C-alpha cells in the first residue's frame, strides 16, 4: 500500500509494482491544537488536516501505508514533509520540477525512474514492459470513465449534481481501479438515459458553475454544498480532484520499459498545477472547460494561505473577466465559521448570472 498527497505520483508505476495507491489528502480539520504545535497557524487547511489525521490516527490508509510519498510541490508541503518524516516510518520524498522546460522534464524523468526503483525495492517485483503496459491500460480505463462522466455533465439540464460528481472524483483516489471504472461506467449508463429523456437534477437553464482552484479532498464539500443550495449547479471542477488531475491518457503503445516510462513522463508533465511558473496552460484549460460544459460563470476556490493558487487567482480572474466570463474569487478554509458570509456572496453571484 502506497499513500500519496499529489496527482504527480504516478499510479501506473505503483500498480505495475503490484502495489495499491491511495490518496491521503484530507478535507476536514482534526486535532487542530496538536497540529499547531508542529506547524505554523498560517498553513493551508489541506496540510494541517494531513497532520491532524496523522496525529489523531484517524486515517486507516495512512496507518497501513508501507510507503508514504511526499513531493516537493508548494513550499508548504515541501517543508511540512520535513516535519512529517519523524512521525511516520516510511516517508519517501519525490522532487517535482517548477518550470515546463527541458530541464524540468529531465528532472521528472529521473525522479520517476528513482520512484520505480523504490517501488521495486519495496514490493520485490521487477517492473517489466508487460506489467507497465497493463498498469497504464488500467489507469487509462479509469480516466476514460471519468472523462465520460465529465462529458455527460455538459447536458442541460445537468444529469448529475456537482456534489455527486465531486464524490466520484474523490473516490478516484481510494477505490480499486477496476471496480472504480465499472462503477463510474454504470453511473454513466444511467446518466445517458437521463440526458436522452432530458431529466435533470436541477431544472433546465439553472445557472451553471465551473469550480477552479485548490483540490477538495474528502470530506470537503463545503463550497459545492453552498453553490448547489443557492440556485446553481456545478458542471465541472478545474482541480486536481477533478479534471486537472484526470485529463490526458498515457500512450500505452510503447514496447519497452523506457518507451512506456517516457509516455508516463509525457502525460504527467502536462499537469498544470499552480506551482509551475509561468503556468499559462491552466488559464487555457479553464476557458476550454467553460466552453465544453457551457458554464455561465467560474468560482475560483483558494484555500487560505495557499500561495500558489491565491497568487494565480488574480491574473486568472482578470483574464476571465476580460473575456466576459463572470468570476467570483473565494478564499476560505475547512471551518464552518464563514458559511453564512460565503452563502451571501455566492447567492449574489448566482443572482447576477440569471
Ligand atoms: S499537482 S494542486 S495535488 S500540489 S492547497 S498543499 S498547493 S498550499 S494541493 Fe496539489 Fe499536486 Fe499541485 Fe495538484 Fe500547497 Fe495550496 Fe495547500 Fe495544495
mmCIF file of C-alpha atoms and ligand atoms in Angstrom:
data_model
loop_
_atom_site.group_PDB
_atom_site.id
_atom_site.type_symbol
_atom_site.label_atom_id
_atom_site.label_comp_id
_atom_site.label_asym_id
_atom_site.label_seq_id
_atom_site.Cartn_x
_atom_site.Cartn_y
_atom_site.Cartn_z
ATOM 1 C CA UNK A 1 0.000 0.000 0.000
ATOM 2 C CA UNK A 2 1.500 3.317 -1.083
ATOM 3 C CA UNK A 3 -0.022 6.603 0.072
ATOM 4 C CA UNK A 4 0.323 9.905 -1.752
ATOM 5 C CA UNK A 5 -0.631 13.574 -1.450
ATOM 6 C CA UNK A 6 -0.387 14.656 -5.066
ATOM 7 C CA UNK A 7 -1.518 13.705 -8.572
ATOM 8 C CA UNK A 8 2.132 13.789 -9.664
ATOM 9 C CA UNK A 9 2.692 10.379 -8.034
ATOM 10 C CA UNK A 10 2.138 8.009 -10.981
ATOM 11 C CA UNK A 11 -0.359 5.256 -10.189
ATOM 12 C CA UNK A 12 0.853 3.343 -13.262
ATOM 13 C CA UNK A 13 4.258 2.665 -11.650
ATOM 14 C CA UNK A 14 2.639 1.693 -8.335
ATOM 15 C CA UNK A 15 0.229 -0.778 -9.965
ATOM 16 C CA UNK A 16 2.987 -2.224 -12.164
ATOM 17 C CA UNK A 17 4.902 -2.980 -8.966
ATOM 18 C CA UNK A 18 1.896 -4.908 -7.652
ATOM 19 C CA UNK A 19 1.087 -2.253 -5.045
ATOM 20 C CA UNK A 20 -2.010 -0.121 -4.481
ATOM 21 C CA UNK A 21 -2.005 3.674 -4.476
ATOM 22 C CA UNK A 22 -4.288 5.625 -2.148
ATOM 23 C CA UNK A 23 -4.745 9.375 -1.810
ATOM 24 C CA UNK A 24 -4.044 10.549 1.718
ATOM 25 C CA UNK A 25 -5.101 14.200 1.379
ATOM 26 C CA UNK A 26 -7.689 15.116 3.944
ATOM 27 C CA UNK A 27 -10.598 17.525 3.779
ATOM 28 C CA UNK A 28 -11.540 18.100 7.426
ATOM 29 C CA UNK A 29 -9.988 19.794 10.442
ATOM 30 C CA UNK A 30 -8.845 17.322 13.075
ATOM 31 C CA UNK A 31 -6.728 17.605 16.244
ATOM 32 C CA UNK A 32 -6.027 21.269 15.363
ATOM 33 C CA UNK A 33 -4.447 22.058 18.742
ATOM 34 C CA UNK A 34 -1.936 19.240 18.302
ATOM 35 C CA UNK A 35 -1.294 20.252 14.691
ATOM 36 C CA UNK A 36 -0.474 23.842 15.639
ATOM 37 C CA UNK A 37 2.299 22.554 17.917
ATOM 38 C CA UNK A 38 4.166 21.242 14.853
ATOM 39 C CA UNK A 39 3.015 23.583 12.064
ATOM 40 C CA UNK A 40 2.547 27.357 11.955
ATOM 41 C CA UNK A 41 -1.059 28.532 12.287
ATOM 42 C CA UNK A 42 -0.936 30.131 8.859
ATOM 43 C CA UNK A 43 -0.526 26.836 6.989
ATOM 44 C CA UNK A 44 -3.186 25.804 4.465
ATOM 45 C CA UNK A 45 -6.031 23.585 5.735
ATOM 46 C CA UNK A 46 -5.065 20.729 3.418
ATOM 47 C CA UNK A 47 -1.630 20.373 5.000
ATOM 48 C CA UNK A 48 -2.929 20.941 8.532
ATOM 49 C CA UNK A 49 -5.576 18.294 8.126
ATOM 50 C CA UNK A 50 -2.962 15.807 6.856
ATOM 51 C CA UNK A 51 -1.138 16.278 10.146
ATOM 52 C CA UNK A 52 -4.401 16.185 12.118
ATOM 53 C CA UNK A 53 -5.278 12.824 10.574
ATOM 54 C CA UNK A 54 -1.805 11.507 11.456
ATOM 55 C CA UNK A 55 -1.659 12.882 14.993
ATOM 56 C CA UNK A 56 -5.260 11.823 15.678
ATOM 57 C CA UNK A 57 -4.655 8.420 13.984
ATOM 58 C CA UNK A 58 -7.999 8.714 12.189
ATOM 59 C CA UNK A 59 -6.946 7.670 8.690
ATOM 60 C CA UNK A 60 -6.584 3.875 8.370
ATOM 61 C CA UNK A 61 -4.902 4.199 4.951
ATOM 62 C CA UNK A 62 -2.183 6.376 6.458
ATOM 63 C CA UNK A 63 -1.591 3.893 9.274
ATOM 64 C CA UNK A 64 -1.249 0.887 6.973
ATOM 65 C CA UNK A 65 0.734 2.505 4.150
ATOM 66 C CA UNK A 66 4.042 0.711 3.526
ATOM 67 C CA UNK A 67 5.380 3.825 1.829
ATOM 68 C CA UNK A 68 4.151 7.420 2.064
ATOM 69 C CA UNK A 69 5.177 9.601 -0.862
ATOM 70 C CA UNK A 70 5.669 13.302 -0.272
ATOM 71 C CA UNK A 71 6.528 15.641 -3.145
ATOM 72 C CA UNK A 72 8.278 18.959 -3.484
ATOM 73 C CA UNK A 73 5.410 20.973 -4.902
ATOM 74 C CA UNK A 74 4.337 24.058 -2.926
ATOM 75 C CA UNK A 75 6.582 25.423 -0.164
ATOM 76 C CA UNK A 76 4.007 24.426 2.456
ATOM 77 C CA UNK A 77 4.034 20.737 1.548
ATOM 78 C CA UNK A 78 7.771 20.668 0.850
ATOM 79 C CA UNK A 79 8.630 21.915 4.339
ATOM 80 C CA UNK A 80 5.774 20.038 6.039
ATOM 81 C CA UNK A 81 7.248 16.705 4.893
ATOM 82 C CA UNK A 82 10.347 17.531 6.940
ATOM 83 C CA UNK A 83 8.073 17.563 9.988
ATOM 84 C CA UNK A 84 6.024 14.561 8.841
ATOM 85 C CA UNK A 85 9.148 12.404 8.375
ATOM 86 C CA UNK A 86 9.730 11.740 12.086
ATOM 87 C CA UNK A 87 6.013 10.955 12.608
ATOM 88 C CA UNK A 88 5.934 8.118 10.071
ATOM 89 C CA UNK A 89 8.286 5.199 9.441
ATOM 90 C CA UNK A 90 8.376 5.215 5.687
ATOM 91 C CA UNK A 91 8.361 8.650 4.059
ATOM 92 C CA UNK A 92 9.743 8.878 0.520
ATOM 93 C CA UNK A 93 10.142 12.354 -0.990
ATOM 94 C CA UNK A 94 9.891 12.959 -4.727
ATOM 95 C CA UNK A 95 11.285 16.104 -6.320
ATOM 96 C CA UNK A 96 8.960 17.874 -8.780
ATOM 97 C CA UNK A 97 10.009 20.479 -11.376
ATOM 98 C CA UNK A 98 8.748 24.034 -11.119
ATOM 99 C CA UNK A 99 9.147 25.005 -14.778
ATOM 100 C CA UNK A 100 7.938 23.392 -18.009
ATOM 101 C CA UNK A 101 11.413 23.397 -19.504
ATOM 102 C CA UNK A 102 13.609 20.604 -20.884
ATOM 103 C CA UNK A 103 15.481 20.626 -17.568
ATOM 104 C CA UNK A 104 12.125 20.305 -15.794
ATOM 105 C CA UNK A 105 11.168 17.337 -17.940
ATOM 106 C CA UNK A 106 14.559 15.709 -17.305
ATOM 107 C CA UNK A 107 14.039 16.120 -13.548
ATOM 108 C CA UNK A 108 10.605 14.473 -13.692
ATOM 109 C CA UNK A 109 12.050 11.639 -15.816
ATOM 110 C CA UNK A 110 14.843 10.944 -13.357
ATOM 111 C CA UNK A 111 12.507 11.210 -10.367
ATOM 112 C CA UNK A 112 10.059 8.711 -11.933
ATOM 113 C CA UNK A 113 12.965 6.318 -12.599
ATOM 114 C CA UNK A 114 14.088 6.663 -8.978
ATOM 115 C CA UNK A 115 10.489 6.096 -7.820
ATOM 116 C CA UNK A 116 10.177 2.973 -9.979
ATOM 117 C CA UNK A 117 13.322 1.568 -8.337
ATOM 118 C CA UNK A 118 11.941 2.423 -4.873
ATOM 119 C CA UNK A 119 8.643 0.656 -5.632
ATOM 120 C CA UNK A 120 10.526 -2.384 -6.960
ATOM 121 C CA UNK A 121 12.610 -2.486 -3.797
ATOM 122 C CA UNK A 122 9.511 -2.207 -1.606
ATOM 123 C CA UNK A 123 7.463 -4.876 -3.379
ATOM 124 C CA UNK A 124 10.335 -7.040 -4.704
ATOM 125 C CA UNK A 125 8.634 -7.040 -8.104
ATOM 126 C CA UNK A 126 10.704 -6.236 -11.201
ATOM 127 C CA UNK A 127 8.630 -3.876 -13.347
ATOM 128 C CA UNK A 128 8.881 -5.095 -16.940
ATOM 129 C CA UNK A 129 7.208 -3.734 -20.081
ATOM 130 C CA UNK A 130 4.242 -6.128 -19.810
ATOM 131 C CA UNK A 131 3.444 -5.118 -16.235
ATOM 132 C CA UNK A 132 3.834 -1.435 -17.012
ATOM 133 C CA UNK A 133 1.642 -1.652 -20.094
ATOM 134 C CA UNK A 134 -1.150 -3.427 -18.196
ATOM 135 C CA UNK A 135 -0.964 -0.844 -15.417
ATOM 136 C CA UNK A 136 -1.128 2.017 -17.936
ATOM 137 C CA UNK A 137 -4.180 0.450 -19.549
ATOM 138 C CA UNK A 138 -5.873 0.013 -16.162
ATOM 139 C CA UNK A 139 -5.329 3.659 -15.192
ATOM 140 C CA UNK A 140 -6.294 4.867 -18.687
ATOM 141 C CA UNK A 141 -9.596 2.969 -18.364
ATOM 142 C CA UNK A 142 -10.230 4.655 -15.028
ATOM 143 C CA UNK A 143 -9.526 8.072 -16.531
ATOM 144 C CA UNK A 144 -11.648 7.323 -19.623
ATOM 145 C CA UNK A 145 -14.615 6.504 -17.377
ATOM 146 C CA UNK A 146 -14.297 9.808 -15.532
ATOM 147 C CA UNK A 147 -13.915 11.658 -18.865
ATOM 148 C CA UNK A 148 -17.183 10.051 -19.956
ATOM 149 C CA UNK A 149 -18.835 11.274 -16.762
ATOM 150 C CA UNK A 150 -17.481 14.795 -17.350
ATOM 151 C CA UNK A 151 -18.816 14.936 -20.911
ATOM 152 C CA UNK A 152 -22.307 13.971 -19.720
ATOM 153 C CA UNK A 153 -22.279 16.951 -17.381
ATOM 154 C CA UNK A 154 -22.317 19.238 -20.428
ATOM 155 C CA UNK A 155 -26.030 18.494 -20.869
ATOM 156 C CA UNK A 156 -28.711 20.952 -19.818
ATOM 157 C CA UNK A 157 -30.472 20.058 -17.568
ATOM 158 C CA UNK A 158 -27.438 18.648 -15.753
ATOM 159 C CA UNK A 159 -27.986 14.901 -15.235
ATOM 160 C CA UNK A 160 -25.900 14.745 -12.022
ATOM 161 C CA UNK A 161 -25.222 17.227 -9.238
ATOM 162 C CA UNK A 162 -21.764 18.700 -8.787
ATOM 163 C CA UNK A 163 -21.669 17.215 -5.299
ATOM 164 C CA UNK A 164 -22.217 13.664 -6.584
ATOM 165 C CA UNK A 165 -19.738 14.141 -9.429
ATOM 166 C CA UNK A 166 -17.183 15.514 -6.948
ATOM 167 C CA UNK A 167 -17.665 12.428 -4.794
ATOM 168 C CA UNK A 168 -16.871 10.214 -7.801
ATOM 169 C CA UNK A 169 -13.731 12.297 -8.409
ATOM 170 C CA UNK A 170 -12.772 11.922 -4.745
ATOM 171 C CA UNK A 171 -13.318 8.129 -4.771
ATOM 172 C CA UNK A 172 -10.932 8.021 -7.780
ATOM 173 C CA UNK A 173 -8.136 8.182 -5.183
ATOM 174 C CA UNK A 174 -9.343 5.293 -2.980
ATOM 175 C CA UNK A 175 -11.164 2.594 -4.827
ATOM 176 C CA UNK A 176 -9.786 -0.471 -6.552
ATOM 177 C CA UNK A 177 -9.162 0.816 -10.112
ATOM 178 C CA UNK A 178 -11.168 -1.873 -11.915
ATOM 179 C CA UNK A 179 -14.114 -1.556 -9.548
ATOM 180 C CA UNK A 180 -13.996 2.241 -9.830
ATOM 181 C CA UNK A 181 -14.034 2.074 -13.634
ATOM 182 C CA UNK A 182 -17.008 -0.307 -13.598
ATOM 183 C CA UNK A 183 -18.928 1.834 -11.075
ATOM 184 C CA UNK A 184 -18.378 5.091 -12.958
ATOM 185 C CA UNK A 185 -19.376 3.459 -16.251
ATOM 186 C CA UNK A 186 -22.577 2.201 -14.587
ATOM 187 C CA UNK A 187 -23.325 5.760 -13.397
ATOM 188 C CA UNK A 188 -22.703 6.982 -16.951
ATOM 189 C CA UNK A 189 -25.114 4.392 -18.435
ATOM 190 C CA UNK A 190 -27.786 5.786 -16.138
ATOM 191 C CA UNK A 191 -26.872 9.391 -16.916
ATOM 192 C CA UNK A 192 -27.031 8.746 -20.662
ATOM 193 C CA UNK A 193 -30.657 7.657 -20.219
ATOM 194 C CA UNK A 194 -31.386 10.782 -18.175
ATOM 195 C CA UNK A 195 -29.826 13.003 -20.821
ATOM 196 C CA UNK A 196 -31.868 11.295 -23.574
ATOM 197 C CA UNK A 197 -35.040 11.809 -21.529
ATOM 198 C CA UNK A 198 -33.988 15.396 -20.685
ATOM 199 C CA UNK A 199 -34.193 14.586 -16.975
ATOM 200 C CA UNK A 200 -32.008 16.683 -14.713
ATOM 201 C CA UNK A 201 -31.170 17.051 -11.038
ATOM 202 C CA UNK A 202 -31.988 20.751 -11.382
ATOM 203 C CA UNK A 203 -34.360 22.391 -13.900
ATOM 204 C CA UNK A 204 -33.062 23.328 -17.360
ATOM 205 C CA UNK A 205 -31.465 26.796 -17.504
ATOM 206 C CA UNK A 206 -30.259 26.609 -13.881
ATOM 207 C CA UNK A 207 -27.091 28.765 -13.720
ATOM 208 C CA UNK A 208 -24.044 26.565 -14.377
ATOM 209 C CA UNK A 209 -20.830 26.985 -12.414
ATOM 210 C CA UNK A 210 -17.284 25.813 -13.074
ATOM 211 C CA UNK A 211 -15.175 25.458 -9.922
ATOM 212 C CA UNK A 212 -11.472 26.175 -10.323
ATOM 213 C CA UNK A 213 -8.573 26.131 -7.900
ATOM 214 C CA UNK A 214 -7.365 24.101 -4.928
ATOM 215 C CA UNK A 215 -8.227 20.415 -4.651
ATOM 216 C CA UNK A 216 -11.214 19.359 -2.491
ATOM 217 C CA UNK A 217 -10.357 16.175 -0.610
ATOM 218 C CA UNK A 218 -12.970 14.030 1.199
ATOM 219 C CA UNK A 219 -14.993 15.248 3.130
ATOM 220 C CA UNK A 220 -14.566 18.823 1.925
ATOM 221 C CA UNK A 221 -17.957 19.543 0.367
ATOM 222 C CA UNK A 222 -18.384 22.995 1.895
ATOM 223 C CA UNK A 223 -18.332 25.228 -1.204
ATOM 224 C CA UNK A 224 -20.138 22.807 -3.579
ATOM 225 C CA UNK A 225 -22.891 22.458 -0.976
ATOM 226 C CA UNK A 226 -23.176 26.251 -0.707
ATOM 227 C CA UNK A 227 -23.339 26.642 -4.501
ATOM 228 C CA UNK A 228 -25.884 23.915 -5.085
ATOM 229 C CA UNK A 229 -28.181 25.097 -2.293
ATOM 230 C CA UNK A 230 -28.049 28.653 -3.671
ATOM 231 C CA UNK A 231 -29.728 28.076 -7.023
ATOM 232 C CA UNK A 232 -26.868 26.889 -9.274
ATOM 233 C CA UNK A 233 -25.391 23.601 -10.461
ATOM 234 C CA UNK A 234 -21.682 22.781 -10.671
ATOM 235 C CA UNK A 235 -20.792 21.335 -14.075
ATOM 236 C CA UNK A 236 -17.023 20.842 -13.747
ATOM 237 C CA UNK A 237 -14.005 21.067 -11.465
ATOM 238 C CA UNK A 238 -10.733 22.549 -12.747
ATOM 239 C CA UNK A 239 -8.911 20.951 -9.847
ATOM 240 C CA UNK A 240 -6.637 18.023 -9.045
ATOM 241 C CA UNK A 241 -9.699 16.320 -7.559
ATOM 242 C CA UNK A 242 -11.281 16.838 -10.962
ATOM 243 C CA UNK A 243 -10.124 17.448 -14.482
ATOM 244 C CA UNK A 244 -6.636 18.852 -13.802
ATOM 245 C CA UNK A 245 -5.844 15.539 -12.150
ATOM 246 C CA UNK A 246 -7.598 13.188 -14.539
ATOM 247 C CA UNK A 247 -7.279 14.636 -18.034
ATOM 248 C CA UNK A 248 -4.896 13.161 -20.637
ATOM 249 C CA UNK A 249 -4.085 9.489 -21.009
ATOM 250 C CA UNK A 250 -0.709 7.725 -21.128
ATOM 251 C CA UNK A 251 0.248 6.347 -24.549
ATOM 252 C CA UNK A 252 0.325 2.567 -23.980
ATOM 253 C CA UNK A 253 1.775 1.671 -27.399
ATOM 254 C CA UNK A 254 5.457 1.556 -26.333
ATOM 255 C CA UNK A 255 7.230 -1.827 -26.455
ATOM 256 C CA UNK A 256 9.954 -1.261 -23.873
ATOM 257 C CA UNK A 257 10.045 -0.098 -20.272
ATOM 258 C CA UNK A 258 11.941 3.015 -21.439
ATOM 259 C CA UNK A 259 9.262 3.922 -24.022
ATOM 260 C CA UNK A 260 6.454 3.405 -21.529
ATOM 261 C CA UNK A 261 8.240 5.372 -18.794
ATOM 262 C CA UNK A 262 8.705 8.221 -21.281
ATOM 263 C CA UNK A 263 4.990 8.117 -22.092
ATOM 264 C CA UNK A 264 4.246 8.410 -18.376
ATOM 265 C CA UNK A 265 6.566 11.431 -18.094
ATOM 266 C CA UNK A 266 4.858 12.981 -21.134
ATOM 267 C CA UNK A 267 1.389 12.677 -19.590
ATOM 268 C CA UNK A 268 2.255 13.921 -16.109
ATOM 269 C CA UNK A 269 4.390 16.794 -17.355
ATOM 270 C CA UNK A 270 1.190 18.343 -18.711
ATOM 271 C CA UNK A 271 -0.379 18.711 -15.240
ATOM 272 C CA UNK A 272 -0.804 22.477 -14.878
ATOM 273 C CA UNK A 273 -0.511 22.893 -11.107
ATOM 274 C CA UNK A 274 -0.033 26.465 -9.878
ATOM 275 C CA UNK A 275 3.394 25.508 -8.504
ATOM 276 C CA UNK A 276 4.672 25.912 -12.089
ATOM 277 C CA UNK A 277 5.949 29.246 -13.275
ATOM 278 C CA UNK A 278 4.801 30.533 -15.651
ATOM 279 C CA UNK A 279 1.599 28.467 -15.882
ATOM 280 C CA UNK A 280 -0.398 29.630 -18.932
ATOM 281 C CA UNK A 281 -1.898 26.199 -19.670
ATOM 282 C CA UNK A 282 -4.133 26.407 -16.619
ATOM 283 C CA UNK A 283 -5.923 29.525 -17.832
ATOM 284 C CA UNK A 284 -6.368 27.968 -21.286
ATOM 285 C CA UNK A 285 -7.824 24.863 -19.678
ATOM 286 C CA UNK A 286 -10.284 26.890 -17.569
ATOM 287 C CA UNK A 287 -11.509 28.645 -20.729
ATOM 288 C CA UNK A 288 -11.818 25.321 -22.561
ATOM 289 C CA UNK A 289 -13.840 23.884 -19.686
ATOM 290 C CA UNK A 290 -16.164 26.918 -19.581
ATOM 291 C CA UNK A 291 -16.983 26.284 -23.252
ATOM 292 C CA UNK A 292 -17.143 22.472 -23.065
ATOM 293 C CA UNK A 293 -19.528 22.390 -20.086
ATOM 294 C CA UNK A 294 -21.455 25.540 -21.034
ATOM 295 C CA UNK A 295 -20.657 27.216 -17.724
ATOM 296 C CA UNK A 296 -22.223 30.618 -17.050
ATOM 297 C CA UNK A 297 -19.589 31.591 -14.500
ATOM 298 C CA UNK A 298 -16.445 30.482 -12.672
ATOM 299 C CA UNK A 299 -15.910 30.331 -8.930
ATOM 300 C CA UNK A 300 -12.207 30.373 -8.076
ATOM 301 C CA UNK A 301 -11.608 28.414 -4.893
ATOM 302 C CA UNK A 302 -8.448 29.214 -2.948
ATOM 303 C CA UNK A 303 -7.560 27.795 0.439
ATOM 304 C CA UNK A 304 -6.335 30.404 2.887
ATOM 305 C CA UNK A 305 -2.508 30.550 2.960
ATOM 306 C CA UNK A 306 -2.183 28.639 -0.338
ATOM 307 C CA UNK A 307 0.272 30.986 -2.021
ATOM 308 C CA UNK A 308 0.373 29.316 -5.482
ATOM 309 C CA UNK A 309 -3.384 29.287 -6.108
ATOM 310 C CA UNK A 310 -4.174 32.576 -4.356
ATOM 311 C CA UNK A 311 -1.419 34.365 -6.292
ATOM 312 C CA UNK A 312 -2.515 32.791 -9.548
ATOM 313 C CA UNK A 313 -6.192 33.575 -8.930
ATOM 314 C CA UNK A 314 -5.646 37.304 -9.504
ATOM 315 C CA UNK A 315 -4.372 37.128 -13.116
ATOM 316 C CA UNK A 316 -6.721 34.217 -13.848
ATOM 317 C CA UNK A 317 -9.802 36.151 -12.695
ATOM 318 C CA UNK A 318 -8.641 39.269 -14.554
ATOM 319 C CA UNK A 319 -8.151 37.313 -17.804
ATOM 320 C CA UNK A 320 -11.543 35.599 -17.490
ATOM 321 C CA UNK A 321 -13.308 38.875 -16.826
ATOM 322 C CA UNK A 322 -11.636 40.435 -19.860
ATOM 323 C CA UNK A 323 -13.260 37.634 -21.856
ATOM 324 C CA UNK A 324 -16.613 38.483 -20.230
ATOM 325 C CA UNK A 325 -16.690 35.280 -18.180
ATOM 326 C CA UNK A 326 -18.226 36.222 -14.802
ATOM 327 C CA UNK A 327 -15.976 35.097 -11.963
ATOM 328 C CA UNK A 328 -16.109 35.038 -8.181
ATOM 329 C CA UNK A 329 -12.970 34.636 -6.083
ATOM 330 C CA UNK A 330 -13.397 32.736 -2.815
ATOM 331 C CA UNK A 331 -10.741 32.321 -0.144
ATOM 332 C CA UNK A 332 -11.653 30.033 2.725
ATOM 333 C CA UNK A 333 -10.594 27.097 4.924
ATOM 334 C CA UNK A 334 -12.250 23.976 6.332
ATOM 335 C CA UNK A 335 -14.047 25.672 9.235
ATOM 336 C CA UNK A 336 -17.785 26.367 9.088
ATOM 337 C CA UNK A 337 -17.462 29.856 10.575
ATOM 338 C CA UNK A 338 -17.727 31.706 7.262
ATOM 339 C CA UNK A 339 -20.531 29.607 5.708
ATOM 340 C CA UNK A 340 -23.171 32.330 6.178
ATOM 341 C CA UNK A 341 -20.983 35.024 4.675
ATOM 342 C CA UNK A 342 -19.911 32.786 1.756
ATOM 343 C CA UNK A 343 -23.507 31.834 1.039
ATOM 344 C CA UNK A 344 -24.491 35.510 0.795
ATOM 345 C CA UNK A 345 -21.666 36.190 -1.687
ATOM 346 C CA UNK A 346 -22.395 33.056 -3.758
ATOM 347 C CA UNK A 347 -26.141 33.817 -3.863
ATOM 348 C CA UNK A 348 -25.442 37.361 -5.079
ATOM 349 C CA UNK A 349 -23.104 35.984 -7.790
ATOM 350 C CA UNK A 350 -25.677 33.421 -8.940
ATOM 351 C CA UNK A 351 -28.395 36.072 -8.975
ATOM 352 C CA UNK A 352 -26.188 38.126 -11.290
ATOM 353 C CA UNK A 353 -25.818 35.150 -13.670
ATOM 354 C CA UNK A 354 -29.575 34.698 -14.067
HETATM 355 S S1 LIG B 1 -0.478 18.896 -8.600
HETATM 356 S S2 LIG B 1 -2.585 21.162 -6.770
HETATM 357 S S3 LIG B 1 -2.261 17.741 -5.853
HETATM 358 S S4 LIG B 1 0.480 20.053 -5.415
HETATM 359 S S5 LIG B 1 -3.737 23.915 -1.157
HETATM 360 S S6 LIG B 1 -0.996 21.927 -0.199
HETATM 361 S S7 LIG B 1 -0.821 23.864 -3.245
HETATM 362 S S8 LIG B 1 -0.699 25.416 -0.055
HETATM 363 S S9 LIG B 1 -2.537 20.640 -3.183
HETATM 364 FE FE1 LIG B 1 -1.733 19.901 -5.158
HETATM 365 FE FE2 LIG B 1 -0.182 18.227 -6.518
HETATM 366 FE FE3 LIG B 1 -0.435 20.755 -7.313
HETATM 367 FE FE4 LIG B 1 -2.426 19.077 -7.603
HETATM 368 FE FE5 LIG B 1 0.053 23.644 -1.190
HETATM 369 FE FE6 LIG B 1 -2.004 25.126 -1.856
HETATM 370 FE FE7 LIG B 1 -2.123 23.743 0.363
HETATM 371 FE FE8 LIG B 1 -2.133 22.500 -2.034
#
